[in-house]
Amino acid sequence: MKILQEIQSSIVSGLDSIYNHSANREDILMSQTRKEFQGDYTVVVFPFVKALKSNPIELGNNLGEHVVANVASVESFNVVKGFLNFSLTHDYWKSQLIEVGETENFGAHPKNGKKVLVEFSSPNTNKPLHLGHIRNILLGWSCSQILDAAGYDVIKTQIINDRGIAVCKSMLSWQKFGNGETPESSNTKGDHFVGKYYVLFEQKFKAEYADWQKTEKGQVVLTELRKGEQSEEDFFGKYKNIYFNDYSVLGNEAKDMLLAWEAKDEPIRNLWMMMNSWVYDGFNETYKSIGVDFDKLYYESDTYLLGKKTVDEGLERDVFFRQDDDSVWIDLEDAGMDKKIVLRSDGTAVYMTQDIGTAMVRNADFGVEKMVYVVGNEQDYHFKVLFEILKRLGEPYANELHHLSYGMIGLPSGKMKSREGTVVDADDIMVEVINEARLGSVDRGEIAEMDKEAQEDVLRKIGLAALKFMIIKIQPKKGMTFDPKESVDMQGQTGPYVQYAYVRIQSVLRKFENNKYGSFDDYKELNEFELALLKEVVEFPNLIKVAAENYDPSSIANYCYSLGKMYHRFFHEVRILTAETEDAKAFRLHLSNVVSKVLEKAMNLLGIEMPAKM
RNA sequence: GGUUCCGUAGCUCAGCUGGAUAGAGCAGCUCACUUCUAAUGAGCAGGUCCCAGGUUCGAAUCCUGGCGGGAUCACCA
């Protein structure tokens, strides 16, 4: 904002001319004046008191006079303790309103020519999406939108984890127990259909394991390996993976299937492609409901062998080292991390290798300046290591990598576990929240008057707004618990609350054709509600910048709430259509228009749509 | 145990690189729809900002050490 810089510069020149003290503009701390005090913007003068051996009041008065004399838009000042508060002229604020109103796509920053790739969602193909994915998707999507508004060219991508033992489990389960059932024949959404067989596998395996525990072999293992006081239950709980790998019939069949898949066995590959296509149909439906899409998909089945070449090159340059058993490692101890394996002794890639290779492929595909990975905080360490490795390999974008880490969504009963069926399904929760919007709409004439289709559209927007806002308003890194028994709020600090502010504006503006709100040249005194709104509106571009720098959509959500709240207050206190004068009316119409545009734009950054009526 | 993130009102959360009397929502209690939409607004009540030190004009914010909780510490992904 130009005015802030002007005031800062003026303070600098004031310090120089009055006190012969040189300072940089960046040293002048400025903020919005708190509403308990008189003024618009505040400079904190404490930092200079000591250096100038002056007292805060005197210093404030001197600087205040200097600024008022030199900056035309500053009308007056007052000093409270060490706080120098400036009031700007009403003409200044009116000009701001005009400027914002005339700015195309207000809030967005000019293109900076830099490409950033954002990876999010990244599901496994053996089970449907749940509430945790929704948080991931919302973060990824809104982060992409925010970066776009901040001037980047954004490539939205996901890596689809379409291979591995878990995928084979559902394939095997369907093959053995499916009897040729399909999503069509069972009238089940594809991803849920496949997920059902994944869960079935786990059940069958559990039963097999329980039977085995009672066999002679099982009991021998128990007596030989259990430690001291360990209970039988505890022992077998921890022994599960070993059993799966060494003894289980189902486990071995699944592992054989994985080997066959890797050997490109045709029947297995065909089965795999068929089941994956079911899953993708399901995912696409869910993505459509949430309202997101991707520019580029990467599949783990294509990338899982990547990175090996890079490891060879890195070996030559001594970034990596080879151990006696032929496994390849990197030593990150001098960076405060451990040694990390990047190639198994049999020469195959691990997760890390894959991610190294994938990063390079992405750079080759797009020539990125920056990459953002939206992945849960359980992988904090993985990404710390990955970024360090890419740095050591000298990748050009390595200093511009960011792991957008977020906390898990838990249930009152604890963690969500797909295998145990304790998940809040993504499709279900969206349906539920739309139903809740429906319940809240029963007494609303505006909605009752619409035709069925329009009604559904509005209810969908309201319900999804409630869900999305609830999740995105919380800082990413914080964990959150979700209680499925409690309904999602539609009142107070919520998505529908912000939508309602927007809707109220629309219902007023609808009365005017093509934005003919008139002029407000003779509107002299803005009231406190108008000023508060205008000040908040003007902050929008800076908010986008800061949100992009911090990869933090929650700050935008809080801004939406704050602006909406101010509008509701304004709407309640101030007459628009029956304003005191024509100029006051015109001013308020323009102001409302600008607020509604910012609200819409800001909510769109969060992936939330605005209804025209509700 | 090592590393890391979190701890603010009964509950869910804001509080920007240190700044004025720590703010919202929900829940509770009161008010306000013949008015541009009450999914709204106004008010009351609710606090040892986990604890203890330190840094300084000034600390919820920064540093150190505790306490409590989550995550992680695989030749799994």
XYZ file of C-alpha atoms (C1' of nucleotides) in Angstrom:
691
model
C 0.000 0.000 0.000
C 1.386 3.260 -1.148
C 0.156 5.427 1.692
C 2.016 3.375 4.287
C 5.234 3.783 2.361
C 4.629 7.487 2.073
C 4.179 7.842 5.794
C 7.224 5.711 6.476
C 9.336 7.787 4.119
C 8.090 10.918 5.738
C 9.019 9.598 9.173
C 12.480 8.813 7.879
C 12.899 12.336 6.535
C 11.490 13.720 9.772
C 13.986 11.777 11.849
C 16.700 13.072 9.620
C 15.678 16.734 9.561
C 14.606 17.075 13.192
C 17.005 14.726 14.955
C 19.699 14.269 12.366
C 19.116 10.526 12.747
C 19.208 8.232 9.756
C 16.841 5.286 9.516
C 15.539 2.932 6.852
C 11.953 2.857 5.788
C 11.769 -0.828 6.768
C 12.633 0.097 10.358
C 9.414 2.054 10.755
C 6.885 -0.336 12.222
C 3.367 0.422 11.035
C 0.055 -1.210 11.767
C -3.631 -0.493 11.679
C -4.728 1.610 14.597
C -6.670 -0.425 17.093
C -10.280 0.464 17.129
C -10.277 1.754 20.716
C -8.070 4.620 19.561
C -8.572 7.534 17.254
C -6.825 7.092 13.910
C -6.255 4.841 10.893
C -2.608 3.829 10.961
C -0.128 3.754 13.793
C 3.621 4.143 13.997
C 5.363 2.804 17.070
C 8.008 5.331 18.093
C 9.443 3.469 21.085
C 12.355 2.020 19.130
C 13.735 5.505 18.478
C 13.291 6.904 21.952
C 16.513 5.493 23.279
C 18.714 6.386 20.336
C 17.442 9.938 20.259
C 17.375 10.420 24.020
C 13.971 11.947 23.630
C 10.730 11.136 25.383
C 8.063 9.263 23.447
C 5.419 11.985 23.612
C 7.668 14.737 22.362
C 9.122 12.517 19.655
C 5.642 11.487 18.567
C 4.441 15.049 18.400
C 7.406 16.220 16.386
C 7.157 13.384 13.899
C 3.388 13.709 13.724
C 3.611 17.359 12.806
C 6.220 16.614 10.210
C 4.104 13.921 8.553
C 0.914 15.968 8.578
C 2.777 18.819 6.921
C 4.319 16.600 4.262
C 1.825 13.899 3.362
C -1.299 15.331 1.802
C -3.603 12.413 2.650
C -2.792 12.594 6.343
C -5.231 14.861 8.063
C -4.260 14.699 11.721
C -2.396 12.760 14.360
C -2.463 12.007 18.050
C 0.054 10.491 20.394
C -0.771 7.989 23.100
C 2.262 6.821 25.056
C 4.687 5.770 22.342
C 2.054 5.290 19.695
C 1.704 7.846 16.959
C -1.718 7.531 15.350
C -2.519 9.087 11.984
C -5.938 9.857 10.589
C -6.286 10.014 6.834
C -8.633 12.361 5.030
C -12.032 11.167 3.946
C -11.101 12.145 0.419
C -8.275 9.665 0.620
C -10.623 6.876 1.620
C -13.097 7.805 -1.076
C -10.324 7.672 -3.647
C -9.361 4.244 -2.314
C -12.892 3.023 -2.861
C -12.852 4.276 -6.430
C -9.473 2.713 -7.060
C -10.468 -0.668 -5.705
C -13.713 -0.565 -7.652
C -11.871 0.107 -10.884
C -9.148 -2.448 -10.349
C -9.683 -5.539 -12.406
C -9.291 -8.654 -10.311
C -8.508 -6.676 -7.182
C -6.237 -8.465 -4.777
C -4.352 -10.489 -7.368
C -0.715 -9.690 -7.976
C 0.885 -9.355 -11.387
C 2.390 -12.522 -12.865
C 5.962 -13.064 -11.713
C 6.793 -15.624 -14.369
C 7.689 -18.294 -11.827
C 6.324 -21.807 -11.969
C 5.352 -23.663 -8.865
C 4.155 -27.225 -8.715
C 1.776 -28.167 -5.929
C 1.252 -31.811 -5.065
C -1.792 -32.742 -3.046
C -4.421 -35.418 -2.425
C -2.176 -38.286 -3.529
C -4.512 -41.145 -2.639
C -3.968 -44.879 -2.510
C -6.032 -46.844 -4.975
C -7.131 -49.475 -2.487
C -9.579 -47.373 -0.522
C -11.895 -44.392 -0.868
C -11.075 -40.867 0.290
C -11.871 -39.819 3.840
C -12.016 -36.638 5.889
C -8.226 -36.518 6.186
C -7.981 -36.404 2.397
C -10.499 -33.592 2.380
C -8.231 -31.533 4.589
C -5.318 -32.316 2.313
C -7.280 -31.485 -0.821
C -8.605 -28.218 0.573
C -5.152 -27.145 1.662
C -3.626 -28.097 -1.665
C -6.326 -26.506 -3.693
C -6.494 -23.243 -1.798
C -2.737 -23.036 -1.604
C -2.652 -23.374 -5.383
C -5.247 -20.647 -5.782
C -3.410 -18.354 -3.396
C -0.076 -18.866 -5.129
C -1.785 -18.170 -8.426
C -3.237 -14.941 -7.049
C 0.193 -14.051 -5.701
C 1.548 -14.157 -9.248
C 2.847 -17.676 -9.753
C 2.016 -20.059 -12.542
C 0.701 -23.037 -10.658
C 0.698 -26.663 -11.739
C -1.655 -28.737 -9.628
C -0.658 -32.338 -9.426
C -1.111 -35.515 -7.464
C 0.837 -38.716 -7.311
C -1.413 -41.709 -7.341
C -0.194 -44.579 -5.237
C -1.476 -47.269 -7.533
C 0.886 -50.128 -6.743
C 2.296 -52.076 -3.853
C 1.172 -54.699 -1.450
C -1.972 -52.881 -0.335
C -3.257 -52.695 -3.894
C -2.549 -56.388 -4.319
C -4.548 -57.136 -1.207
C -7.735 -55.740 -2.684
C -7.010 -57.378 -6.044
C -6.469 -60.745 -4.465
C -9.501 -60.348 -2.277
C -11.712 -59.564 -5.256
C -10.245 -62.426 -7.260
C -10.885 -64.935 -4.484
C -14.152 -63.735 -3.035
C -15.671 -61.403 -5.605
C -17.485 -63.894 -7.822
C -17.203 -61.485 -10.710
C -19.057 -58.716 -8.934
C -18.502 -55.232 -10.407
C -19.343 -51.704 -9.315
C -22.188 -51.718 -11.857
C -23.614 -55.065 -10.814
C -23.532 -54.108 -7.159
C -24.448 -50.498 -7.801
C -21.494 -49.289 -5.765
C -19.199 -46.343 -6.408
C -15.935 -47.742 -7.774
C -13.568 -46.624 -5.028
C -15.938 -47.828 -2.320
C -16.293 -51.100 -4.175
C -12.559 -51.723 -4.212
C -12.227 -50.479 -0.641
C -14.793 -53.055 0.406
C -12.550 -55.829 -0.874
C -9.552 -54.328 0.848
C -11.385 -54.429 4.151
C -12.577 -57.948 3.352
C -8.980 -59.016 2.831
C -8.042 -57.669 6.227
C -10.935 -59.547 7.817
C -10.032 -62.829 6.136
C -6.413 -62.354 7.058
C -7.319 -61.601 10.655
C -9.385 -64.784 10.825
C -6.589 -66.822 9.293
C -4.130 -65.336 11.778
C -6.402 -66.048 14.713
C -6.689 -69.693 13.646
C -2.960 -69.972 13.195
C -2.306 -68.648 16.676
C -4.048 -71.729 18.084
C -2.024 -74.187 15.983
C 1.013 -75.974 17.311
C 3.292 -73.815 15.221
C 1.684 -70.668 16.499
C 2.061 -71.707 20.100
C 5.689 -72.693 19.562
C 6.445 -69.259 18.139
C 4.679 -67.695 21.083
C 6.601 -69.577 23.772
C 9.934 -69.146 22.010
C 9.753 -65.462 21.202
C 7.581 -63.773 23.755
C 9.393 -61.567 26.209
C 8.905 -62.011 29.927
C 5.543 -60.757 31.070
C 4.226 -60.023 27.584
C 0.618 -61.094 27.141
C -0.378 -63.396 24.334
C -2.520 -60.708 22.779
C 0.246 -58.151 22.859
C 2.735 -60.587 21.392
C 0.572 -61.589 18.451
C -0.340 -57.987 17.848
C 3.291 -57.113 17.328
C 4.070 -60.309 15.463
C 1.479 -59.595 12.784
C 3.835 -58.324 10.096
C 6.228 -61.207 10.520
C 3.344 -63.636 10.296
C 2.100 -61.923 7.163
C 5.500 -62.218 5.503
C 6.626 -65.632 6.732
C 3.612 -67.836 7.354
C 0.356 -66.409 6.046
C -1.258 -68.146 3.071
C -3.090 -64.987 2.079
C 0.008 -62.920 2.742
C 2.083 -65.063 0.454
C -0.514 -65.008 -2.251
C -0.548 -61.229 -2.067
C 3.222 -61.069 -2.191
C 3.283 -63.434 -5.155
C 0.803 -61.196 -6.861
C 3.044 -58.200 -6.294
C 5.974 -60.080 -7.837
C 3.811 -61.076 -10.802
C 2.762 -57.457 -11.157
C 6.358 -56.302 -11.133
C 7.197 -58.975 -13.716
C 4.422 -57.439 -15.827
C 2.375 -60.644 -15.804
C -0.417 -59.915 -18.219
C -3.504 -61.299 -16.440
C -2.432 -59.574 -13.233
C -1.817 -56.303 -15.041
C -5.222 -56.545 -16.660
C -6.894 -57.170 -13.342
C -4.952 -54.244 -11.912
C -5.967 -51.899 -14.695
C -9.609 -52.890 -14.440
C -9.797 -52.382 -10.698
C -7.859 -49.127 -10.848
C -10.200 -47.772 -13.475
C -13.081 -48.451 -11.091
C -11.271 -46.534 -8.396
C -10.506 -43.609 -10.696
C -14.147 -43.325 -11.672
C -14.968 -43.069 -8.001
C -12.216 -40.562 -7.233
C -13.213 -38.357 -10.117
C -16.741 -38.234 -8.810
C -15.487 -37.209 -5.389
C -13.138 -34.583 -6.807
C -16.004 -33.194 -8.803
C -18.160 -32.944 -5.707
C -15.436 -31.143 -3.802
C -14.785 -28.960 -6.822
C -11.126 -29.628 -7.560
C -9.122 -30.753 -10.551
C -5.505 -31.391 -11.473
C -3.275 -30.281 -14.310
C -1.065 -33.333 -14.300
C -1.217 -36.777 -12.757
C 1.757 -38.886 -11.806
C 1.396 -42.589 -11.112
C 3.566 -44.442 -8.729
C 3.555 -47.380 -11.127
C 5.492 -45.140 -13.508
C 7.731 -43.495 -10.957
C 8.603 -46.301 -8.560
C 11.689 -47.271 -10.499
C 12.874 -43.696 -10.937
C 15.787 -42.183 -9.164
C 18.176 -45.075 -9.553
C 20.129 -43.303 -12.251
C 20.409 -40.266 -10.039
C 21.803 -42.442 -7.297
C 24.499 -43.709 -9.656
C 25.442 -40.181 -10.575
C 25.383 -39.152 -6.941
C 27.687 -42.055 -6.111
C 30.254 -40.771 -8.554
C 30.096 -37.348 -6.979
C 30.337 -38.863 -3.489
C 26.952 -37.521 -2.447
C 26.071 -41.148 -1.662
C 28.198 -44.056 -0.522
C 27.932 -47.811 -1.007
C 28.042 -50.272 1.855
C 29.553 -53.744 1.857
C 26.201 -55.381 1.184
C 25.812 -53.144 -1.904
C 23.080 -50.982 -0.417
C 23.516 -47.270 -1.045
C 23.194 -44.602 1.635
C 23.556 -40.923 2.273
C 25.063 -39.578 5.459
C 23.193 -36.537 6.714
C 24.592 -36.524 10.220
C 26.385 -33.226 9.744
C 22.965 -31.701 8.960
C 21.491 -33.106 12.151
C 19.840 -36.083 10.509
C 20.664 -39.778 10.269
C 22.069 -41.947 7.584
C 19.377 -42.798 5.102
C 19.175 -45.662 2.653
C 18.457 -44.758 -0.962
C 18.962 -48.110 -2.688
C 18.395 -51.569 -1.251
C 21.091 -54.217 -1.314
C 19.261 -55.891 -4.182
C 19.476 -52.641 -6.116
C 15.808 -51.718 -5.916
C 14.472 -48.291 -5.108
C 12.930 -47.223 -1.813
C 10.327 -44.514 -1.206
C 13.017 -41.859 -0.959
C 14.618 -42.874 -4.250
C 11.261 -42.584 -5.926
C 10.670 -39.111 -4.594
C 14.079 -37.974 -5.759
C 13.362 -39.303 -9.238
C 9.877 -37.861 -9.289
C 11.123 -34.405 -8.375
C 13.526 -34.539 -11.288
C 10.923 -35.736 -13.724
C 8.670 -32.910 -12.680
C 11.395 -30.393 -13.212
C 12.113 -31.909 -16.608
C 8.403 -31.732 -17.458
C 7.787 -28.168 -16.385
C 10.991 -26.404 -15.416
C 9.732 -25.417 -11.986
C 11.143 -22.743 -9.695
C 9.343 -24.077 -6.688
C 7.522 -27.164 -5.414
C 5.031 -27.586 -2.618
C 4.137 -30.976 -1.154
C 0.899 -31.135 0.783
C 1.406 -34.169 2.988
C 0.491 -34.971 6.590
C 2.878 -34.211 9.420
C 3.730 -37.852 9.949
C 6.091 -37.380 7.021
C 7.894 -34.307 8.326
C 11.145 -36.177 8.610
C 10.880 -37.761 5.198
C 10.608 -34.394 3.512
C 13.329 -32.854 5.597
C 15.597 -35.595 4.320
C 14.334 -35.422 0.751
C 14.926 -31.683 0.539
C 18.412 -32.024 1.963
C 19.273 -34.726 -0.576
C 17.981 -32.665 -3.479
C 20.043 -29.764 -2.207
C 23.173 -31.885 -2.121
C 22.463 -33.131 -5.592
C 22.492 -29.501 -6.641
C 18.974 -29.332 -8.024
C 18.228 -25.740 -9.073
C 14.864 -25.542 -7.294
C 16.173 -27.190 -4.116
C 16.021 -24.043 -2.026
C 12.416 -23.444 -2.977
C 10.899 -26.664 -1.721
C 8.179 -26.602 0.859
C 6.424 -29.338 2.753
C 2.965 -28.044 3.633
C 2.596 -30.218 6.665
C -0.730 -30.520 8.400
C -2.058 -32.215 11.511
C -4.241 -35.248 11.487
C -7.985 -35.112 11.878
C -8.853 -37.378 14.743
C -12.146 -38.705 16.033
C -13.251 -38.508 19.648
C -12.489 -42.226 19.781
C -8.978 -41.701 18.437
C -7.383 -42.047 15.047
C -9.144 -42.735 11.789
C -8.150 -46.149 10.493
C -9.284 -47.350 7.100
C -8.532 -50.944 7.957
C -10.748 -50.851 10.999
C -13.538 -48.997 9.283
C -13.309 -46.053 11.697
C -13.199 -43.371 9.044
C -15.393 -40.469 8.103
C -15.925 -41.098 4.422
C -15.453 -38.099 2.124
C -18.582 -38.756 0.068
C -20.732 -39.415 3.119
C -19.711 -36.279 4.963
C -20.463 -34.116 1.938
C -23.938 -35.584 1.631
C -24.543 -35.139 5.334
C -23.487 -31.547 5.422
C -25.714 -30.708 2.464
C -28.587 -32.344 4.304
C -27.818 -30.194 7.274
C -28.003 -27.125 5.083
C -31.385 -28.378 3.942
C -32.621 -28.630 7.526
C -31.537 -25.073 8.176
C -33.325 -23.808 5.116
C -36.852 -24.958 5.945
C -38.100 -21.567 7.064
C -36.327 -19.574 4.392
C -38.605 -18.036 1.852
C -35.807 -17.171 -0.571
C -34.913 -20.808 -0.992
C -38.481 -22.094 -0.986
C -39.288 -19.875 -3.959
C -36.616 -21.410 -6.170
C -37.135 -24.322 -8.486
C -35.842 -27.684 -7.389
C -32.603 -27.522 -9.299
C -31.669 -24.054 -8.079
C -32.524 -25.100 -4.548
C -30.196 -28.072 -4.683
C -27.427 -25.925 -6.080
C -27.736 -23.428 -3.244
C -27.930 -26.121 -0.582
C -24.856 -27.770 -2.028
C -22.954 -24.496 -1.921
C -24.014 -23.810 1.648
C -23.299 -27.284 2.931
C -19.894 -27.509 1.309
C -19.050 -24.013 2.501
C -19.771 -25.076 6.065
C -17.588 -28.162 5.753
C -14.725 -26.518 3.910
C -14.621 -23.422 6.061
C -14.655 -25.474 9.237
C -11.545 -27.305 8.112
C -9.627 -24.554 6.391
C -10.017 -21.886 9.036
C -7.739 -23.870 11.306
C -4.004 -23.441 10.864
C -2.633 -26.364 8.860
C -0.116 -27.559 11.382
C -2.653 -27.893 14.152
C -4.345 -31.202 14.628
C -8.116 -31.256 14.915
C -10.780 -33.599 16.165
C -14.028 -34.108 14.377
C -17.081 -35.495 16.108
C -19.370 -37.163 13.557
C -22.239 -37.070 16.029
C -22.181 -33.293 16.241
C -23.569 -31.469 13.269
C -21.412 -29.055 11.324
C -22.133 -25.485 12.392
C -23.946 -23.147 10.022
C -23.947 -20.153 12.336
C -21.271 -17.899 13.738
C -17.739 -18.249 12.478
C -18.674 -20.396 9.502
C -18.768 -20.552 5.736
C -22.519 -19.857 5.504
C -22.043 -16.767 7.682
C -19.667 -15.312 5.106
C -21.914 -16.390 2.267
C -24.811 -14.678 3.953
C -22.965 -11.358 4.038
C -22.416 -11.756 0.312
C -26.032 -12.691 -0.300
C -27.258 -9.671 1.615
C -25.196 -7.470 -0.654
C -26.523 -9.164 -3.762
C -30.081 -8.614 -2.702
C -29.415 -4.887 -2.473
C -27.322 -4.561 -5.613
C -29.846 -6.552 -7.648
C -32.023 -3.468 -7.650
C -29.550 -1.629 -9.854
C -28.792 -2.404 -13.444
C -25.192 -2.591 -14.702
C -23.634 -1.149 -11.589
C -25.237 2.251 -11.953
C -24.845 3.280 -8.374
C -24.324 6.976 -9.025
C -21.519 9.233 -7.825
C -20.626 10.190 -4.286
C -18.523 13.324 -4.787
C -20.451 15.229 -2.158
C -20.358 12.494 0.455
C -18.239 14.170 3.107
C -18.108 12.226 6.355
C -17.652 8.467 6.252
C -19.003 6.828 9.390
C -17.090 4.342 11.510
C -18.718 1.308 9.888
C -17.854 2.440 6.397
C -14.296 3.262 7.351
C -13.796 -0.082 9.053
C -15.017 -1.925 5.965
C -12.902 0.079 3.598
C -9.779 -0.398 5.672
C -10.331 -4.125 5.687
C -10.979 -4.287 1.949
C -7.778 -2.436 1.202
C -5.792 -5.069 3.109
C -6.757 -7.839 0.704
C -3.758 -7.773 -1.670
C -1.320 -7.820 1.194
C -3.179 -10.706 2.755
C -2.787 -12.760 -0.372
C 0.900 -12.028 -0.407
C 1.382 -13.060 3.190
C -0.813 -16.161 2.797
C 1.291 -17.217 -0.183
C 4.560 -16.620 1.648
C 3.382 -18.685 4.587
C 1.415 -21.263 2.589
C -1.434 -20.539 4.942
C -5.016 -20.586 3.660
C -6.348 -20.250 7.203
C -5.352 -16.594 7.242
C -7.587 -16.005 4.222
C -10.453 -17.806 5.941
C -10.087 -15.614 8.986
C -10.018 -12.553 6.789
C -13.258 -13.649 5.104
C -14.886 -13.989 8.466
C -13.631 -10.650 9.655
C -14.795 -8.827 6.525
C -18.153 -10.607 6.606
C -18.611 -9.688 10.230
C -17.918 -6.048 9.505
C -20.419 -6.087 6.694
C -23.160 -7.622 8.829
C -22.534 -4.916 11.394
C -22.601 -2.214 8.734
C -25.750 -3.664 7.206
C -27.433 -3.558 10.553
C -26.374 -0.052 11.534
C -26.489 1.828 8.259
C -29.304 2.344 5.795
C -28.320 1.848 2.185
C -31.366 2.214 -0.032
C -32.922 4.758 2.294
C -29.704 6.634 3.029
C -29.728 10.258 4.182
C -28.579 11.593 0.814
C -28.193 10.307 -2.734
C -24.417 10.555 -2.350
C -24.441 8.510 0.833
C -26.540 5.912 -0.940
C -24.176 5.822 -3.905
C -21.161 5.525 -1.645
C -22.668 2.618 0.245
C -23.672 0.841 -2.932
C -20.150 1.139 -4.281
C -18.749 0.001 -0.970
C -21.099 -2.980 -0.831
C -20.181 -3.907 -4.351
C -16.491 -3.874 -3.582
C -16.979 -5.899 -0.400
C -18.970 -8.520 -2.248
C -16.289 -8.843 -4.898
C -13.572 -9.292 -2.316
C -15.654 -11.776 -0.355
C -16.323 -13.797 -3.464
C -12.734 -13.742 -4.590
C -11.377 -14.590 -1.156
C -13.809 -17.456 -0.648
C -12.983 -18.752 -4.115
C -9.367 -18.922 -3.044
C -10.559 -21.392 -0.446
C -12.548 -23.377 -2.961
C -15.866 -22.055 -1.677
C -18.594 -20.909 -4.041
C -21.015 -18.098 -3.272
C -24.754 -18.417 -3.830
C -26.687 -15.387 -5.075
C -29.534 -16.075 -2.677
C -29.999 -18.148 0.432
C 14.894 -42.157 25.006
C 16.329 -38.709 20.279
C 13.951 -35.278 16.954
C 9.766 -32.311 15.909
C 4.892 -29.875 16.338
C 1.189 -28.251 19.707
C -0.598 -26.166 24.814
C -4.748 -19.069 24.976
C -12.346 -18.648 28.160
C -16.432 -24.794 29.732
C -15.677 -26.275 24.105
C -13.504 -24.901 18.966
C -10.079 -21.408 17.515
C -7.674 -15.942 16.102
C -3.735 -13.100 17.872
C 1.635 -11.022 11.578
C 8.432 -10.609 11.908
C 7.918 -8.537 20.423
C 3.776 -3.113 21.164
C -1.746 0.038 23.688
C -6.973 -2.671 28.267
C -5.423 -10.750 25.190
C -9.982 -11.232 20.809
C -13.943 -14.241 17.947
C -17.472 -18.309 17.495
C -20.174 -22.232 20.051
C -22.643 -23.450 24.582
C -25.428 -20.249 28.902
C -28.387 -15.749 30.225
C -30.862 -10.916 28.152
C -32.594 -7.914 24.205
C -33.790 -6.557 18.663
C -37.659 -8.919 12.640
C -44.760 -3.696 10.029
C -37.540 -1.961 7.897
C -32.110 -3.350 2.188
C -32.956 -11.437 3.914
C -32.757 -12.690 11.981
C -28.004 -18.531 8.589
C -28.095 -11.507 11.424
C -27.116 -7.663 15.153
C -26.466 -5.632 20.414
C -25.446 -6.857 25.544
C -24.063 -9.934 30.134
C -20.981 -13.594 31.968
C -16.632 -16.344 31.157
C -8.660 -15.794 31.429
C -2.708 -17.822 36.335
C -2.209 -17.044 27.664
C 0.652 -24.987 30.825
C 4.713 -23.912 34.772
C 9.502 -21.592 36.196
C 13.378 -18.602 34.948
C 15.815 -15.180 31.288
C 16.311 -11.198 27.377
C 14.093 -5.294 27.590
C 11.303 0.602 27.661
C 7.611 -3.525 26.740
C 6.614 -10.833 26.328
C 0.750 -14.871 24.814
C 4.689 -13.799 21.054
C 11.850 -14.430 21.500
C 15.616 -17.794 24.564
C 16.570 -21.808 28.322
C 14.637 -25.609 31.439
C 10.492 -28.391 33.045
C 5.233 -30.538 32.595
C 1.248 -32.418 29.396
C -0.429 -34.157 24.410
C 0.305 -35.555 18.985
C 3.731 -37.206 15.138
C 8.162 -39.681 13.874
C 12.610 -42.532 14.650
C 11.873 -49.604 8.400
C 16.260 -52.319 2.976
C 6.826 -49.948 4.095
C 4.799 -46.295 1.025
